[in-house]
Structure formats: C-alpha cells, structure tokens
Short mmCIF file of C-alpha atoms in Angstrom, two decimals:
data_model
loop_
_atom_site.label_atom_id
_atom_site.label_comp_id
_atom_site.label_asym_id
_atom_site.label_seq_id
_atom_site.Cartn_x
_atom_site.Cartn_y
_atom_site.Cartn_z
CA ALA A 151 -13.23 -5.27 8.63
CA GLN A 152 -12.35 -5.82 5.02
CA SER A 153 -10.00 -8.31 3.36
CA VAL A 154 -8.66 -8.88 -0.13
CA THR A 155 -7.61 -12.02 -1.98
CA GLN A 156 -5.48 -11.83 -5.09
CA LEU A 157 -5.79 -15.18 -6.74
CA ASP A 158 -2.57 -15.14 -8.75
CA SER A 159 0.84 -14.49 -7.23
CA GLN A 160 2.71 -14.51 -10.55
CA VAL A 161 1.48 -13.79 -14.06
CA PRO A 162 3.93 -14.15 -16.94
CA VAL A 163 2.68 -12.67 -20.20
CA PHE A 164 4.05 -11.90 -23.63
CA GLU A 165 4.25 -8.35 -24.92
CA GLU A 166 1.06 -7.19 -26.70
CA ALA A 167 -0.97 -10.02 -25.15
CA PRO A 168 -3.91 -9.32 -22.82
CA VAL A 169 -3.65 -9.74 -19.06
CA GLU A 170 -6.18 -10.11 -16.25
CA LEU A 171 -5.33 -9.88 -12.56
CA ARG A 172 -7.99 -11.23 -10.27
CA CYS A 173 -9.06 -9.61 -7.03
CA ASN A 174 -11.84 -10.62 -4.65
CA TYR A 175 -12.77 -8.80 -1.48
CA SER A 176 -14.91 -9.41 1.55
CA SER A 177 -16.72 -6.72 3.50
CA SER A 178 -19.92 -6.20 5.40
CA VAL A 179 -20.13 -2.52 4.47
CA SER A 180 -19.90 -0.40 1.34
CA VAL A 181 -16.37 -0.26 0.03
CA TYR A 182 -13.95 1.71 -2.05
CA LEU A 183 -11.58 -0.36 -4.20
CA PHE A 184 -8.13 0.42 -5.53
CA TRP A 185 -5.38 -1.00 -7.67
CA TYR A 186 -1.84 0.13 -6.86
CA VAL A 187 1.26 -0.62 -8.93
CA GLN A 188 4.80 -0.91 -7.60
CA TYR A 189 7.65 -0.70 -10.07
CA PRO A 190 11.06 -2.03 -8.97
CA ASN A 191 12.65 0.14 -6.27
CA GLN A 192 9.74 2.57 -6.28
CA GLY A 193 6.82 3.30 -4.00
CA LEU A 194 3.24 2.26 -4.53
CA GLN A 195 1.40 4.35 -7.11
CA LEU A 196 -2.35 4.50 -7.51
CA LEU A 197 -3.41 2.96 -10.82
CA LEU A 198 -7.18 3.37 -10.57
CA LYS A 199 -9.99 3.41 -8.04
CA TYR A 200 -13.69 2.71 -7.72
CA LEU A 201 -15.66 4.93 -5.38
CA SER A 202 -19.17 4.96 -6.84
CA GLY A 203 -21.03 5.37 -10.11
CA SER A 204 -19.92 3.51 -13.21
CA THR A 205 -18.65 0.06 -12.33
CA LEU A 206 -15.98 0.22 -15.04
CA VAL A 207 -13.02 2.43 -14.22
CA GLU A 208 -10.02 3.16 -16.39
CA SER A 209 -6.48 4.37 -15.94
CA ILE A 210 -4.55 6.68 -18.23
CA ASN A 211 -2.23 3.91 -19.40
CA GLY A 212 -4.82 1.48 -20.71
CA PHE A 213 -5.73 -0.57 -17.62
CA GLU A 214 -9.35 -1.00 -16.61
CA ALA A 215 -11.13 -2.68 -13.72
CA GLU A 216 -14.74 -3.59 -13.20
CA PHE A 217 -16.48 -3.56 -9.85
CA ASN A 218 -18.82 -6.54 -9.53
CA LYS A 219 -20.77 -6.32 -6.30
CA SER A 220 -22.54 -9.66 -6.65
CA GLN A 221 -19.26 -11.48 -7.12
CA THR A 222 -17.34 -9.18 -4.76
CA SER A 223 -14.65 -8.79 -7.38
CA PHE A 224 -12.54 -5.99 -8.85
CA HIS A 225 -10.47 -7.64 -11.56
CA LEU A 226 -7.85 -5.62 -13.45
CA ARG A 227 -7.40 -6.01 -17.20
CA LYS A 228 -5.30 -4.64 -20.01
CA PRO A 229 -5.92 -5.70 -23.61
CA SER A 230 -2.29 -5.33 -24.73
CA VAL A 231 0.65 -5.13 -22.33
CA HIS A 232 4.05 -3.50 -22.77
CA ILE A 233 7.42 -4.42 -21.34
CA SER A 234 7.09 -1.36 -19.11
CA ASP A 235 4.04 -2.90 -17.40
CA THR A 236 6.35 -5.33 -15.61
CA ALA A 237 5.66 -4.61 -11.94
CA GLU A 238 3.85 -5.81 -8.86
CA TYR A 239 0.16 -5.00 -8.65
CA PHE A 240 -1.79 -4.71 -5.42
CA CYS A 241 -5.54 -4.68 -4.97
CA ALA A 242 -6.76 -2.79 -1.91
CA VAL A 243 -10.06 -2.07 -0.19
CA THR A 244 -11.31 0.33 2.43
CA GLY A 245 -14.71 0.84 3.96
CA ALA A 246 -16.58 3.87 2.70
CA ASN A 247 -16.34 5.44 6.16
CA ASP A 248 -12.87 4.12 6.91
CA TYR A 249 -9.35 5.29 6.14
CA LYS A 250 -7.03 2.33 6.43
CA LEU A 251 -6.34 0.29 3.33
CA SER A 252 -6.39 -3.51 3.39
CA PHE A 253 -4.15 -4.95 0.68
CA GLY A 254 -3.95 -8.25 -1.10
CA ALA A 255 -0.66 -10.13 -1.25
CA GLY A 256 0.12 -8.76 -4.71
CA THR A 257 0.50 -10.15 -8.23
CA THR A 258 3.84 -9.97 -10.00
CA VAL A 259 3.41 -9.35 -13.71
CA THR A 260 6.40 -10.14 -15.91
CA VAL A 261 6.08 -9.07 -19.54
CA ARG A 262 8.36 -10.83 -21.99
CA ALA A 263 9.20 -9.85 -25.57
CA GLY B 278 6.33 18.43 -6.97
CA ALA B 279 7.87 16.64 -4.01
CA GLY B 280 6.29 13.39 -3.00
CA VAL B 281 6.51 11.46 0.22
CA SER B 282 10.09 10.83 1.21
CA GLN B 283 11.46 8.32 3.69
CA SER B 284 14.85 7.85 5.26
CA PRO B 285 16.91 5.86 5.48
CA ARG B 286 16.02 3.76 2.45
CA TYR B 287 17.85 0.77 3.91
CA LYS B 288 18.65 -0.05 7.50
CA VAL B 289 20.47 -3.04 8.94
CA ALA B 290 20.17 -3.47 12.67
CA LYS B 291 21.48 -6.09 15.03
CA ARG B 292 18.87 -7.84 17.11
CA GLY B 293 18.19 -5.78 20.20
CA GLN B 294 19.09 -2.41 18.70
CA ASP B 295 16.66 0.48 18.51
CA VAL B 296 15.87 2.04 15.12
CA ALA B 297 14.11 5.22 13.99
CA LEU B 298 12.52 5.57 10.58
CA ARG B 299 11.59 8.98 9.22
CA CYS B 300 8.76 10.04 6.95
CA ASP B 301 8.33 13.43 5.27
CA PRO B 302 4.78 13.65 3.91
CA ILE B 303 3.56 15.85 1.12
CA SER B 304 3.27 19.40 2.40
CA GLY B 305 -0.21 20.21 3.60
CA HIS B 306 -1.38 16.63 3.89
CA VAL B 307 -3.39 16.17 7.04
CA SER B 308 -3.37 12.40 7.23
CA LEU B 309 -0.32 10.20 7.63
CA PHE B 310 -0.20 6.41 7.67
CA TRP B 311 2.43 3.78 8.40
CA TYR B 312 2.26 0.32 6.86
CA GLN B 313 4.47 -2.74 7.24
CA GLN B 314 5.16 -4.93 4.21
CA ALA B 315 6.70 -8.31 4.90
CA LEU B 316 8.46 -10.16 2.11
CA GLY B 317 5.97 -11.53 -0.40
CA GLN B 318 2.99 -9.86 1.28
CA GLY B 319 0.92 -6.79 0.79
CA PRO B 320 1.28 -3.80 3.10
CA GLU B 321 -0.45 -4.02 6.47
CA PHE B 322 -1.70 -1.03 8.40
CA LEU B 323 0.23 0.00 11.48
CA THR B 324 -0.95 3.43 12.60
CA TYR B 325 -2.65 6.65 11.51
CA PHE B 326 -2.24 10.32 12.35
CA GLN B 327 -4.51 13.24 11.68
CA ASN B 328 -2.22 16.24 12.04
CA GLU B 329 -0.30 15.58 15.26
CA ALA B 330 -2.92 13.33 16.81
CA GLN B 331 -2.40 9.59 16.62
CA LEU B 332 -5.97 8.42 16.15
CA ASP B 333 -5.38 4.76 15.48
CA LYS B 334 -2.49 2.55 16.51
CA SER B 335 -4.37 -0.71 16.36
CA GLY B 336 -1.95 -2.23 13.84
CA LEU B 337 1.24 -1.79 15.86
CA PRO B 338 2.40 -5.36 16.52
CA SER B 339 3.83 -4.80 19.99
CA ASP B 340 4.66 -2.14 22.53
CA ARG B 341 8.16 -2.04 21.06
CA PHE B 342 6.71 -0.02 18.19
CA PHE B 343 6.10 3.67 18.72
CA ALA B 344 5.20 6.43 16.26
CA GLU B 345 5.00 10.17 16.62
CA ARG B 346 4.22 13.24 14.56
CA PRO B 347 4.78 16.07 17.04
CA GLU B 348 4.23 19.06 14.74
CA GLY B 349 1.77 17.51 12.37
CA SER B 350 4.28 17.11 9.57
CA VAL B 351 7.32 14.81 9.79
CA SER B 352 6.69 11.47 11.45
CA THR B 353 9.04 8.98 13.04
CA LEU B 354 8.42 5.29 13.57
CA LYS B 355 10.60 3.89 16.31
CA ILE B 356 11.20 0.24 16.99
CA GLN B 357 12.85 -0.69 20.25
CA ARG B 358 14.84 -3.88 20.86
CA THR B 359 14.45 -5.03 17.26
CA GLN B 360 13.70 -8.68 16.58
CA GLN B 361 14.19 -10.70 13.41
CA GLU B 362 10.45 -10.73 12.78
CA ASP B 363 10.60 -6.94 12.47
CA SER B 364 12.46 -7.32 9.16
CA ALA B 365 10.19 -5.77 6.54
CA VAL B 366 9.68 -2.73 4.37
CA TYR B 367 8.05 0.11 6.29
CA LEU B 368 5.91 2.33 4.12
CA CYS B 369 4.66 5.79 4.90
CA ALA B 370 1.70 7.34 3.11
CA SER B 371 0.01 10.71 3.31
CA SER B 372 -3.36 11.96 2.22
CA LEU B 373 -4.84 15.41 1.84
CA VAL B 374 -7.85 14.62 3.99
CA THR B 375 -9.14 11.71 5.98
CA SER B 376 -11.59 9.84 3.86
CA GLY B 377 -11.61 6.45 2.28
CA GLY B 378 -12.01 7.93 -1.17
CA TYR B 379 -8.95 10.14 -1.10
CA GLU B 380 -5.71 8.83 -2.55
CA GLN B 381 -2.94 7.84 -0.20
CA TYR B 382 0.45 8.79 -1.63
CA PHE B 383 3.17 6.35 -0.69
CA GLY B 384 6.85 6.89 -0.09
CA PRO B 385 9.52 4.48 -1.39
CA GLY B 386 9.77 2.72 1.95
CA THR B 387 12.53 1.82 4.36
CA ARG B 388 13.78 -1.74 4.12
CA LEU B 389 14.72 -2.90 7.62
CA THR B 390 16.83 -6.01 8.02
CA VAL B 391 17.42 -7.31 11.53
CA THR B 392 20.36 -9.68 11.84
#
C-alpha cells in the first residue's frame, strides 16, 4: 500500500512570489506520482504526473515537480504565482501496477495581491 | 467535450434515509472509480469498476454502501440508512483504461450532508 503526506495544510503567498508545496510518499513498490488541483466548486484536475524518465516534470501553466526517489518526495513549485493559482492542491500516488490513487490531505494555496 | 458529471451536486438527508448518487463517466471510459472526501481530507478510494464488473470494493466503509454499474456506463452509489459520519463529498472518476499511469478524470462531486 502507498501513502502520502503533505506537510503544509495552508500556504499563503503574495502574487508574483515563488511557492513550494511539499509532498512525501511511502511505498514498497515502484510508484506513479500526481499533483491534482481543485479550484473552488470544481472537480479535481490533473496538474502534472511522474511516470518514468526525467525526474523533473512540468505543467502547461508554469508549475513543476521533481521526483526524488532517495527522499521519497515529489514537491511542487512555481517561481511566480498568480491570483488565479488560488486553489487546493493534492498530491497522489499509485503503485505502478495499481489503479487506485492514494491522496494527501491537501494544501490550500491563497495568493494575495 | 463532456467531462464526468455527477448528480445531485448537493444532497441533504435525514439520518436513516437512503440516498442514491449518480455518476456519468466520459463516454468510452472503461474504468470508473468512487472516492469519498471528508471535510479537510484528501479523497479516499471506495470502489472500482472495469466496465460493468466491480473488481474492487475494499474501500467501502460498511455494508450500507453499495455501488453498481449495470451497463458499463452510468454508475450509482447507494447509501442505506445514512449516518452522520457519511457526510462527505463523493467523487466519481473515470479513466480510459485500467493502469496506474492513465489519468483519472474527476467529476465535481456530490456533497452529502446527513442531519
């Protein structure tokens, strides 16, 4: 079984400042890792995922995450946030031969002008 | 294109009532998942279908919870004799194939409040 720990429940940040959301996972098998974003009153949307290959993955809206196997981490970063990035962010993991996602408790990002 | 839809979006039930939550997955998606998201928590897996077959129901919290997908498309999650601890957002997701690497597309959820 896999599990995920998101170390920060709330992250306030000013517009155009950088942000990092921390995610650590535990698993005894190879994993796939995901970041989902949930905007107010909307469903979860996939932001980016790591399956294999390059450990640095990027999204189309400027987020990036780096898979670090030795530290069992998959932290999410953005060098300059916008007001529209205000949302809840969930880290999730699944085993490479599994199908069910295990989610962290989520990190609420509030971007202020 | 149409995404995953769920109805109703909000449901208030008195303790002891039965409820039925509907999920319409993306057309052609083989896999369908139900998750439960309690307040302040991440979603937790309830059950999984591949077409009409329910292959995993290990996450259903009690025998009051029942899910079906009789024709391999629309799915219904039924909760009998609702309890206050059943209050949560119930999320449905679908995926084109069954594999950890394929994206699960989530619906907006049904927020169930048991009074």
